[in-house]
Short mmCIF file of C-alpha atoms in Angstrom, two decimals:
data_model
loop_
_atom_site.label_atom_id
_atom_site.label_comp_id
_atom_site.label_asym_id
_atom_site.label_seq_id
_atom_site.Cartn_x
_atom_site.Cartn_y
_atom_site.Cartn_z
CA MET A 166 113.99 72.10 102.98
CA SER A 167 117.84 70.65 103.46
CA SER A 168 118.54 67.84 105.57
CA ALA A 169 119.15 70.36 108.77
CA THR A 170 115.91 71.42 108.57
CA LEU A 171 113.90 72.02 111.69
CA ASN A 172 110.95 69.87 112.15
CA ALA A 173 108.53 73.03 112.74
CA ALA A 174 105.05 73.42 113.07
CA PRO A 175 103.44 76.42 111.28
CA GLY A 176 102.92 79.26 114.12
CA THR A 177 106.34 78.27 115.76
CA CYS A 178 108.41 80.94 116.57
CA TYR A 179 112.24 80.52 116.31
CA LYS A 180 115.46 82.67 117.25
CA PHE A 181 118.35 82.82 115.89
CA THR A 182 121.74 85.20 116.70
CA VAL A 183 123.66 85.44 113.59
CA ASN A 184 126.89 87.53 112.35
CA ASN A 185 124.87 89.29 109.30
CA ALA A 186 122.13 89.62 107.29
CA HIS A 187 122.94 87.16 104.26
CA GLU A 188 123.99 84.65 107.25
CA ALA A 189 120.23 85.00 108.52
CA ALA A 190 118.80 84.72 105.58
CA ALA A 191 120.78 81.90 104.70
CA VAL A 192 120.28 79.84 108.11
CA ILE A 193 116.30 81.13 107.86
CA ARG A 194 116.63 78.72 104.69
CA GLU A 195 118.10 76.42 106.04
CA ARG A 196 116.60 75.42 108.86
CA LEU A 197 112.69 76.72 108.52
CA GLY A 198 112.47 76.49 104.74
CA GLU A 199 110.91 78.90 101.89
CA HIS A 200 107.74 79.51 103.94
CA ALA A 201 109.85 81.53 106.85
CA ARG A 202 108.42 84.74 107.97
CA VAL A 203 110.65 86.95 109.93
CA LEU A 204 108.88 88.72 112.77
CA SER A 205 111.44 91.08 114.20
CA VAL A 206 115.53 92.02 113.56
CA ARG A 207 117.11 93.32 116.81
CA GLN A 208 121.03 94.01 116.85
CA VAL A 209 123.01 92.76 120.28
CA GLU A 210 125.95 94.50 121.17
CA PRO A 211 128.63 92.32 122.59
CA SER A 212 128.97 92.20 126.48
CA GLY A 213 131.93 92.62 128.73
CA LEU A 214 135.43 92.99 127.31
CA ARG A 215 134.37 91.11 124.51
CA GLY A 216 132.41 94.63 123.23
CA LEU A 217 135.71 96.34 123.04
CA TRP A 218 136.74 94.19 119.61
CA ALA A 219 133.59 91.72 118.68
CA ASN A 220 131.26 92.99 116.02
CA PRO A 221 127.36 93.41 116.91
CA LYS A 222 125.34 90.26 115.86
CA LEU A 223 121.66 90.56 114.92
CA GLU A 224 119.15 88.50 116.76
CA VAL A 225 115.89 86.98 114.33
CA ILE A 226 112.87 85.77 115.53
CA ALA A 227 110.91 83.93 112.69
CA SER A 228 107.92 81.66 112.21
CA LEU A 229 106.76 79.30 109.62
CA ASP A 230 103.77 80.10 107.56
CA GLN A 231 101.37 77.77 105.69
CA PRO A 232 102.83 76.81 102.21
CA GLU A 233 101.64 79.10 99.57
CA PRO A 234 99.97 77.72 96.62
CA ALA A 235 101.97 79.68 94.20
CA PRO A 236 105.64 80.09 94.49
CA ALA A 237 106.54 83.24 96.23
CA ALA A 238 109.92 85.06 97.15
CA SER A 239 110.73 84.28 100.48
CA PRO A 240 110.23 87.18 102.58
CA ALA A 241 113.50 86.49 104.92
CA ARG A 242 115.44 86.68 101.73
CA HIS A 243 113.89 90.17 100.82
CA LEU A 244 114.19 91.58 104.44
CA LEU A 245 117.37 90.49 105.24
CA ALA A 246 119.37 89.48 102.45
CA THR A 247 120.21 93.09 101.51
CA SER A 248 124.34 93.79 102.70
CA ASP A 249 127.27 94.05 100.17
CA GLU A 250 129.15 91.06 102.02
CA ALA A 251 130.16 88.13 100.21
CA ALA A 252 127.95 84.95 101.26
CA THR A 253 130.23 83.05 103.63
CA PRO A 254 129.71 79.25 104.78
CA VAL A 255 126.83 79.47 107.63
CA ALA A 256 127.74 78.80 111.06
CA VAL A 257 124.98 79.76 113.55
CA ALA A 258 126.12 81.18 116.58
CA SER A 259 123.34 79.92 118.85
CA THR A 260 120.99 77.26 118.57
CA PRO A 261 117.67 78.23 117.44
CA THR A 262 115.40 78.93 120.78
CA VAL A 263 112.13 77.80 120.29
CA LEU A 264 109.71 80.30 121.56
CA ARG A 265 106.21 80.00 122.55
CA ALA A 266 103.84 80.77 119.61
CA ALA A 267 102.03 84.27 119.58
CA PRO A 268 99.40 85.75 117.26
CA ARG A 269 100.29 87.72 114.74
CA ALA A 270 100.13 91.26 115.57
CA SER A 271 96.78 93.13 115.09
CA ARG A 272 96.46 95.06 111.96
CA ILE A 273 97.20 98.79 111.88
CA GLU A 274 93.49 100.66 111.30
CA LEU A 275 93.27 103.47 108.75
CA ALA A 276 91.01 105.65 110.93
CA PRO A 277 93.31 106.21 113.92
CA LEU A 278 96.38 106.55 111.48
CA LEU A 279 94.16 109.26 109.85
CA ARG A 280 93.26 110.86 113.10
CA ARG A 281 96.46 110.91 114.21
CA SER A 282 97.73 112.49 111.26
CA GLY A 283 95.39 115.94 111.79
CA PHE A 284 92.26 114.71 109.86
CA SER A 285 88.96 116.09 111.42
CA GLU A 286 86.33 113.72 112.80
CA ALA A 287 84.08 115.60 109.98
CA ILE A 288 86.38 114.17 107.03
CA LEU A 289 86.31 110.60 108.87
CA ALA A 290 82.98 110.78 109.25
CA ARG A 291 82.72 111.83 105.07
CA LEU A 292 84.95 108.67 104.68
CA GLU A 293 83.86 106.20 106.73
CA SER A 294 80.29 106.85 104.99
CA SER A 295 81.78 106.77 101.51
CA PRO A 296 81.01 103.78 99.23
CA ALA A 297 84.80 103.27 98.98
CA TRP A 298 85.23 102.76 102.66
CA PRO A 299 84.70 98.97 102.90
CA SER A 300 86.97 98.30 100.52
CA LEU A 301 89.91 100.65 102.03
CA GLN A 302 89.34 98.77 105.12
CA GLU A 303 90.38 95.35 103.45
CA MET A 304 93.11 97.06 101.52
CA PRO A 305 96.74 96.38 102.78
CA LEU A 306 97.73 99.95 104.42
CA HIS A 307 99.83 101.27 101.92
CA ARG A 308 97.49 100.61 99.12
CA ALA A 309 94.51 101.72 101.56
CA LEU A 310 96.45 104.97 101.90
CA VAL A 311 97.07 105.66 98.21
CA GLU A 312 93.16 104.89 97.44
CA THR A 313 92.34 107.44 100.37
CA GLY A 314 94.53 110.38 98.93
CA ARG A 315 92.82 109.78 95.38
CA TYR A 316 89.46 109.61 96.46
CA LEU A 317 89.90 112.93 98.33
CA ARG A 318 91.67 114.74 95.53
CA ARG A 319 88.65 113.65 93.62
CA VAL A 320 86.29 114.86 96.02
CA ALA A 321 88.10 118.29 96.69
CA GLY A 322 88.84 118.92 93.01
CA ALA A 323 85.50 118.35 91.62
CA ARG A 324 84.54 121.84 91.03
CA ARG A 325 84.15 123.86 87.87
CA ALA A 326 86.93 125.65 86.32
CA VAL A 327 87.63 129.02 87.77
CA ALA A 328 88.61 132.14 85.58
CA PRO A 329 91.95 134.24 86.39
CA LEU A 330 91.53 136.73 89.13
CA THR A 331 90.82 140.32 87.23
CA ARG A 332 89.31 142.41 90.25
CA ALA A 333 90.10 141.09 93.36
CA ALA A 334 90.30 142.17 97.01
CA PHE A 335 92.59 140.99 99.67
CA PHE A 336 91.53 141.14 103.24
CA GLY A 337 91.61 138.91 106.70
CA PRO A 338 92.03 139.06 109.97
CA ALA A 339 95.17 141.01 111.45
CA GLY A 340 98.25 138.68 111.45
CA THR A 341 97.52 136.40 108.48
CA GLY A 342 99.90 138.16 106.54
CA ARG A 343 97.71 139.33 103.93
CA THR A 344 99.96 141.98 102.24
CA THR A 345 102.32 139.43 102.10
CA ALA A 346 100.22 136.69 100.37
CA LEU A 347 99.11 139.53 98.18
CA CYS A 348 103.05 140.14 97.18
CA LYS A 349 103.67 136.30 96.35
CA TRP A 350 100.56 136.62 94.05
CA LEU A 351 102.09 139.48 92.28
CA ALA A 352 105.10 138.00 91.57
CA THR A 353 103.62 134.81 90.37
CA GLU A 354 101.21 136.99 88.12
CA VAL A 355 104.12 139.01 86.51
CA SER A 356 107.11 136.83 86.59
CA ARG A 357 105.22 133.23 85.64
CA ARG A 358 102.07 134.28 83.79
CA ALA A 359 103.15 137.25 82.39
CA ARG A 360 100.11 139.35 83.17
CA THR A 361 100.64 142.96 84.24
CA GLY A 362 98.20 145.64 85.89
CA HIS A 363 98.53 147.61 89.10
CA VAL A 364 97.45 147.20 92.88
CA VAL A 365 95.03 149.75 94.97
CA THR A 366 95.79 150.22 98.65
CA ALA A 367 93.04 151.61 100.81
CA GLU A 368 92.30 152.66 104.46
CA PHE A 369 89.23 153.25 106.10
CA ASP A 370 89.71 154.78 109.75
CA GLN A 371 93.24 154.25 110.26
CA PRO A 372 96.63 154.01 108.83
CA VAL A 373 97.93 150.32 107.88
CA SER A 374 101.15 149.67 107.27
CA ARG A 375 101.72 148.32 103.56
CA GLY A 376 105.12 146.37 104.64
CA ALA A 377 107.04 145.26 101.57
CA LEU A 378 104.62 145.65 98.82
CA PRO A 379 105.66 149.39 97.44
CA VAL A 380 109.41 147.91 97.01
CA LEU A 381 108.06 144.62 95.28
CA CYS A 382 105.46 146.70 92.97
CA GLU A 383 108.30 148.98 91.97
CA ALA A 384 110.66 145.65 91.64
CA LEU A 385 107.77 144.25 89.26
CA GLY A 386 107.06 147.26 87.50
CA ILE A 387 103.63 147.15 88.64
CA PRO A 388 101.75 150.88 89.53
CA LEU A 389 100.81 151.46 93.42
CA ALA A 390 98.10 153.88 94.00
CA HIS A 391 96.00 155.07 97.10
CA PHE A 392 92.12 154.94 97.08
CA PRO A 393 90.75 156.96 95.89
CA ALA A 394 92.33 155.80 92.69
CA SER A 395 91.06 153.81 89.32
CA THR A 396 89.94 150.39 90.39
CA ARG A 397 89.63 149.09 86.78
CA PRO A 398 91.87 146.80 84.43
CA ALA A 399 93.96 149.90 82.83
CA THR A 400 94.87 147.32 79.87
CA PRO A 401 92.85 144.47 78.08
CA GLY A 402 93.22 141.03 80.12
CA GLY A 403 95.26 142.96 82.81
CA PHE A 404 94.25 143.13 86.69
CA VAL A 405 93.80 145.55 89.49
CA TYR A 406 93.70 144.26 93.36
CA PHE A 407 93.12 145.98 96.49
CA ASP A 408 95.08 145.51 99.51
CA LEU A 409 92.53 146.20 102.47
CA PRO A 410 92.45 146.74 106.10
CA ALA A 411 92.30 143.92 108.52
CA LEU A 412 88.73 142.47 109.28
CA SER A 413 87.63 141.90 112.82
CA LEU A 414 86.88 138.47 114.41
CA ARG A 415 84.73 139.78 117.29
CA ASP A 416 82.89 143.08 116.27
CA PRO A 417 81.09 142.55 112.84
CA ALA A 418 80.30 146.22 112.94
CA ALA A 419 83.82 147.24 112.94
CA ASN A 420 83.79 145.32 109.37
CA VAL A 421 81.01 147.68 108.10
CA ALA A 422 82.93 149.93 106.30
CA LEU A 423 84.96 146.99 104.36
CA ALA A 424 81.73 145.74 103.02
CA ASP A 425 80.44 149.18 101.65
CA PHE A 426 83.85 149.29 100.14
CA LEU A 427 83.82 146.22 98.51
CA SER A 428 80.08 146.63 97.51
CA ARG A 429 80.30 150.29 96.47
CA GLU A 430 83.08 149.17 94.10
CA GLN A 431 81.55 146.13 92.67
CA ILE A 432 84.45 144.08 93.48
CA THR A 433 83.21 140.33 93.11
CA GLU A 434 86.45 138.73 93.94
CA ARG A 435 86.95 138.61 97.06
CA VAL A 436 90.23 136.53 98.83
CA LEU A 437 90.16 135.84 101.74
CA VAL A 438 93.61 135.56 103.78
CA LEU A 439 93.76 132.88 106.85
CA ASN A 440 96.40 131.88 109.06
CA ALA A 441 96.72 127.88 109.42
CA ALA A 442 98.64 127.93 112.84
CA TYR A 443 95.95 130.10 114.31
CA GLY A 444 93.77 127.75 116.58
CA HIS A 445 90.66 125.76 115.49
CA ALA A 446 88.30 128.22 116.98
CA ALA A 447 90.49 131.67 115.53
CA LEU A 448 90.60 129.95 112.20
CA ARG A 449 86.69 128.75 112.28
CA ALA A 450 85.57 132.55 113.24
CA GLY A 451 88.23 134.08 110.38
CA TYR A 452 86.40 131.71 108.26
CA ALA A 453 82.67 132.78 108.90
CA ARG A 454 83.71 136.59 108.92
CA GLY A 455 84.91 135.90 105.72
CA ARG A 456 81.96 134.24 104.13
CA GLU A 457 79.66 136.93 105.41
CA LEU A 458 81.85 139.36 103.56
CA GLY A 459 80.88 137.56 100.57
CA ALA A 460 84.89 135.62 100.37
CA THR A 461 84.85 133.67 96.89
CA HIS A 462 88.91 132.70 97.32
CA VAL A 463 91.16 131.79 100.09
CA ILE A 464 95.09 131.93 100.87
CA PHE A 465 96.10 129.94 103.99
CA THR A 466 99.68 131.30 105.57
CA HIS A 467 102.44 130.05 107.96
CA LEU A 468 102.03 126.74 107.02
CA ASP A 469 105.72 126.52 107.91
CA GLU A 470 104.72 126.72 111.55
CA LEU A 471 101.84 124.01 111.29
CA ALA A 472 103.09 120.60 112.40
CA GLN A 473 99.90 118.66 110.78
CA TRP A 474 98.02 119.87 108.01
CA GLY A 475 95.17 117.41 107.47
CA GLY A 476 92.57 119.82 109.27
CA LEU A 477 92.98 121.97 106.02
CA TRP A 478 90.62 119.38 104.11
CA ASP A 479 87.81 120.67 106.33
CA TYR A 480 88.01 123.84 104.40
CA LEU A 481 88.86 122.60 101.07
CA ILE A 482 86.23 119.77 100.65
CA ASP A 483 83.13 121.68 102.43
CA GLY A 484 84.50 125.14 102.93
CA GLY A 485 82.89 126.25 99.68
CA LEU A 486 85.76 128.99 98.94
CA GLU A 487 88.52 128.27 96.03
CA PRO A 488 91.81 127.85 97.35
CA LEU A 489 94.63 130.19 95.79
CA PHE A 490 97.74 128.79 97.03
CA LEU A 491 99.48 127.77 100.64
CA SER A 492 102.14 129.84 101.67
CA THR A 493 104.92 128.23 103.15
CA GLY A 494 107.10 130.96 104.48
CA PRO A 495 107.80 134.40 104.81
CA ALA A 496 109.46 135.54 101.45
CA LEU A 497 107.78 137.55 99.16
CA THR A 498 108.34 135.58 96.26
CA GLY A 499 108.27 131.58 96.28
CA ASP A 500 107.85 129.74 100.04
CA GLY A 501 104.59 128.58 98.47
CA GLU A 502 102.35 125.77 96.88
CA ASP A 503 100.04 126.32 94.21
CA ASP A 504 98.68 123.15 93.42
CA VAL A 505 96.89 123.23 96.76
CA PHE A 506 95.39 119.66 96.94
CA ASP A 507 98.58 117.88 95.85
CA ALA A 508 100.62 119.44 98.28
CA LEU A 509 97.81 118.92 101.00
CA THR A 510 98.10 114.94 100.20
CA ARG A 511 101.64 114.94 100.06
CA ARG A 512 101.99 116.49 103.64
CA THR A 513 99.06 114.36 105.22
CA LEU A 514 99.29 110.77 103.07
CA PRO A 515 102.77 111.09 102.13
CA ILE A 516 102.92 107.49 100.69
CA VAL A 517 100.49 108.65 97.90
CA ALA A 518 103.44 110.31 95.85
CA ASP A 519 103.99 107.39 93.21
CA PRO A 520 101.65 108.28 90.91
CA GLU A 521 101.21 104.24 90.55
CA PRO A 522 100.91 102.27 93.09
CA ALA A 523 103.05 99.49 93.77
CA PRO A 524 101.47 95.70 93.44
CA ASP A 525 100.08 94.53 96.98
CA ALA A 526 102.72 93.20 98.81
CA ASP A 527 102.88 90.49 101.68
CA ASP A 528 101.97 90.94 105.17
CA SER A 529 105.44 92.05 106.29
CA THR A 530 105.43 95.21 103.86
CA GLU A 531 102.08 96.07 105.51
CA ASP A 532 103.57 95.89 109.03
CA ALA A 533 106.12 98.12 107.63
CA ALA A 534 104.14 100.44 106.25
#
């Protein structure tokens, strides 16, 4: 410490008013030493007529921590010395004001943060009962989020590898965008995976609008037929996909024709399309009806209208259906996430985007997180 260093006791808070970040860092080092910790930084606008030409100042509150056994970079230098201005001789704008020592703010808890991100109580209960939870509670918040994302991806991704679809029916409740989801899947199959095949549409008791499906099939060179038609792939390694009418959520008897068609044609790959923006009750009901009809895969649509994606973890971890993709827009091609687990992790735990987590940071980094 220099001769101007204050005789400060650990835990005591001091307030400085300075001109810029460089000056703040220099003042804190000079007055409090290398073990100071910045608690807050606030910009103060000049009052009165001086505000017309005077520059704003910084009000910095810092405290003195106990010295660490190993030398470490000063948090004040790390947080404040970021300006591109040249260092100038220090001139403290006001005498440091001694504030009453206050206890440090409580640590941000992981569970409430996940709950605010849309995680359901069922997923939180699974996390809290897992062997990893005690260690997650002890980690700094940014590391806990990273490891939570990795844990969920391990649990959700622990499934057997599935073969590509060959004879799959696409169905779902009205308003889910099932035909648009089929169009997105067709575009991916043809343009990205270089597969070929044909599409069959079916109507049971009333006509169904096919939207842009005929136009897309013509553009992709995919034959589109109306049932009765061949329901087997025309070429080895090819596919045949079925665009079926909407299923009913309120009347299971209305789905008998759909169930009979799937059974009679021996279609074992059944893709349930659900609107993720629907309320929890409607989404649960659609999922249950799909399982009753033997669904094997699931597509969630309208993700662009959903503010919080955390509730989808329930369906990916405990649902039992294999996710194909997430639809994030109305376009017939694109607007989708093929890596479902990666997309969901990024949207619910955005800090886990870094493949390699940063080393444990000091307490100020945890507060910032």
